Short mmCIF file of C-alpha atoms in Angstrom, two decimals:
data_model
loop_
_atom_site.label_atom_id
_atom_site.label_comp_id
_atom_site.label_asym_id
_atom_site.label_seq_id
_atom_site.Cartn_x
_atom_site.Cartn_y
_atom_site.Cartn_z
CA UNK A 1 -20.27 20.67 -28.66
CA UNK A 2 -20.56 18.24 -25.61
CA UNK A 3 -19.60 18.81 -22.27
CA UNK A 4 -16.52 17.23 -20.61
CA UNK A 5 -16.80 13.47 -19.63
CA UNK A 6 -14.27 11.70 -17.35
CA UNK A 7 -12.06 9.05 -18.76
CA UNK A 8 -13.09 5.61 -17.77
CA UNK A 9 -10.29 3.91 -15.75
CA UNK A 10 -10.00 0.29 -14.77
CA UNK A 11 -7.78 0.98 -11.76
CA UNK A 12 -7.06 -2.74 -11.19
CA UNK A 13 -5.85 -2.84 -14.74
CA UNK A 14 -3.53 0.06 -14.23
CA UNK A 15 -2.06 -1.51 -11.31
CA UNK A 16 -1.75 -4.94 -13.35
CA UNK A 17 0.31 -2.82 -15.94
CA UNK A 18 2.74 -1.70 -13.13
CA UNK A 19 3.22 -5.10 -11.99
CA UNK A 20 3.76 -6.29 -15.57
CA UNK A 21 6.49 -3.45 -15.88
CA UNK A 22 8.23 -4.63 -12.69
CA UNK A 23 11.09 -6.91 -13.46
CA UNK A 24 10.17 -9.40 -10.35
CA UNK A 25 7.35 -11.73 -9.56
CA UNK A 26 4.42 -10.52 -7.66
CA UNK A 27 5.81 -11.86 -4.31
CA UNK A 28 9.10 -10.19 -4.85
CA UNK A 29 7.30 -6.90 -5.78
CA UNK A 30 5.61 -6.80 -2.38
CA UNK A 31 8.66 -7.79 -0.27
CA UNK A 32 10.84 -5.14 -2.29
CA UNK A 33 8.26 -2.41 -2.05
CA UNK A 34 7.57 -3.01 1.79
CA UNK A 35 11.30 -2.92 2.81
CA UNK A 36 11.73 0.26 0.29
CA UNK A 37 8.88 2.02 2.31
CA UNK A 38 10.77 1.09 5.66
CA UNK A 39 13.98 2.48 4.17
CA UNK A 40 12.22 5.68 2.86
CA UNK A 41 10.73 6.03 6.46
CA UNK A 42 14.44 6.09 7.67
CA UNK A 43 13.98 2.76 9.70
CA UNK A 44 17.04 1.21 10.92
CA UNK A 45 15.26 -1.82 12.25
CA UNK A 46 12.95 -4.00 10.17
CA UNK A 47 11.20 -7.29 11.24
CA UNK A 48 9.62 -9.42 8.42
CA UNK A 49 7.66 -12.41 9.08
CA UNK A 50 5.24 -14.69 7.22
CA UNK A 51 2.90 -16.90 8.93
CA UNK A 52 -0.74 -18.31 8.74
CA UNK A 53 -3.45 -16.91 10.98
CA UNK A 54 -6.19 -18.85 12.83
CA UNK A 55 -8.30 -19.07 9.62
CA UNK A 56 -5.26 -20.26 7.65
CA UNK A 57 -4.68 -17.17 5.64
CA UNK A 58 -1.04 -16.26 4.77
CA UNK A 59 0.06 -13.10 6.67
CA UNK A 60 3.04 -11.09 5.31
CA UNK A 61 3.93 -8.88 8.36
CA UNK A 62 6.51 -6.01 8.13
CA UNK A 63 7.26 -3.93 11.34
CA UNK A 64 9.79 -1.19 11.34
CA UNK A 65 11.00 1.72 13.54
CA UNK A 66 10.80 4.37 10.77
CA UNK A 67 9.16 7.83 11.24
CA UNK A 68 5.67 6.66 10.13
CA UNK A 69 3.20 8.90 8.24
CA UNK A 70 1.21 11.94 9.37
CA UNK A 71 -2.61 12.05 8.79
CA UNK A 72 -2.19 13.68 5.56
CA UNK A 73 0.31 11.48 4.05
CA UNK A 74 -1.73 8.35 5.34
CA UNK A 75 -5.06 9.59 4.02
CA UNK A 76 -4.09 11.60 0.85
CA UNK A 77 -0.92 9.83 -0.31
CA UNK A 78 -0.87 6.27 0.90
CA UNK A 79 -4.38 5.61 -0.07
CA UNK A 80 -3.95 7.05 -3.48
CA UNK A 81 -2.38 5.43 -6.61
CA UNK A 82 0.82 7.08 -8.00
CA UNK A 83 0.46 10.04 -5.66
CA UNK A 84 3.25 10.54 -3.29
CA UNK A 85 4.85 12.95 -1.10
CA UNK A 86 8.29 11.73 -2.30
CA UNK A 87 10.65 14.13 -4.25
CA UNK A 88 12.13 12.87 -7.42
CA UNK A 89 15.50 11.37 -6.74
CA UNK A 90 14.74 10.79 -3.08
CA UNK A 91 13.69 7.46 -1.78
CA UNK A 92 13.77 3.92 -3.33
CA UNK A 93 10.16 2.90 -3.50
CA UNK A 94 7.81 2.65 -6.60
CA UNK A 95 6.38 6.15 -5.57
CA UNK A 96 2.55 5.87 -4.87
CA UNK A 97 2.31 2.11 -5.80
CA UNK A 98 4.04 0.19 -3.21
CA UNK A 99 1.52 -2.28 -1.66
CA UNK A 100 -1.23 -1.48 -4.07
CA UNK A 101 0.71 -3.51 -6.45
CA UNK A 102 -0.52 -6.65 -4.59
CA UNK A 103 -4.20 -5.58 -5.04
CA UNK A 104 -4.51 -7.30 -8.38
CA UNK A 105 -3.69 -10.64 -6.79
CA UNK A 106 -6.08 -10.47 -3.78
CA UNK A 107 -8.62 -13.29 -3.74
CA UNK A 108 -12.18 -12.28 -2.59
CA UNK A 109 -12.18 -11.48 1.13
CA UNK A 110 -8.42 -10.71 1.48
CA UNK A 111 -6.95 -7.56 2.22
CA UNK A 112 -3.89 -5.38 3.00
CA UNK A 113 -3.67 -3.92 6.46
CA UNK A 114 -1.50 -0.88 7.16
CA UNK A 115 -0.76 0.67 10.46
CA UNK A 116 1.31 3.85 10.85
CA UNK A 117 2.58 5.63 13.92
CA UNK A 118 4.30 8.84 13.91
CA UNK A 119 5.07 11.64 16.46
CA UNK A 120 1.48 12.98 16.32
CA UNK A 121 -0.68 10.42 14.55
CA UNK A 122 -1.45 6.68 14.87
CA UNK A 123 -3.97 5.00 12.68
CA UNK A 124 -4.63 1.83 10.80
CA UNK A 125 -6.46 1.00 7.52
CA UNK A 126 -7.60 -2.13 5.42
CA UNK A 127 -7.46 -2.01 1.75
CA UNK A 128 -9.42 -4.58 -0.30
CA UNK A 129 -11.47 -4.98 -3.61
CA UNK A 130 -15.14 -4.56 -3.48
CA UNK A 131 -17.06 -4.69 -6.73
CA UNK A 132 -13.81 -4.80 -8.74
CA UNK A 133 -12.64 -1.44 -7.23
CA UNK A 134 -10.05 -0.78 -4.67
CA UNK A 135 -11.44 0.53 -1.36
CA UNK A 136 -10.06 1.51 2.04
CA UNK A 137 -11.43 2.14 5.47
CA UNK A 138 -9.94 2.89 8.88
CA UNK A 139 -9.79 -0.12 11.26
CA UNK A 140 -8.98 -0.41 15.02
CA UNK A 141 -5.14 -0.19 15.64
CA UNK A 142 -3.46 -3.38 16.48
CA UNK A 143 -1.07 -1.80 19.09
#
């Protein structure tokens, strides 16, 4: 009898399957999930902007005054697929998928930058695709 082997998972295909289940376009998915995350964080102020940076890249920027994430939520939940601290029936986002839906549409060199600030934690990260696999890293905070 052979030992146990891990299942092979094409994480980008899994995310693509989530996108296909969603009844909206990819751009609408990103906007809906971003706003849902703000509302789940109990924000009562949300600023959404789209602009081009100095290199001509389109930037979708969402800033809210919600409660932010603590270190564990940021590292263990936000940077995981389909893992969430949400309780069933609470919150409105696509639990544990959110911004990761957009990963399947990233061109080479593009990324998702997230910054969070809560009472006792402030950090930022970048998520990108390296070797056909989603990766994340802490980056310098912007504010």
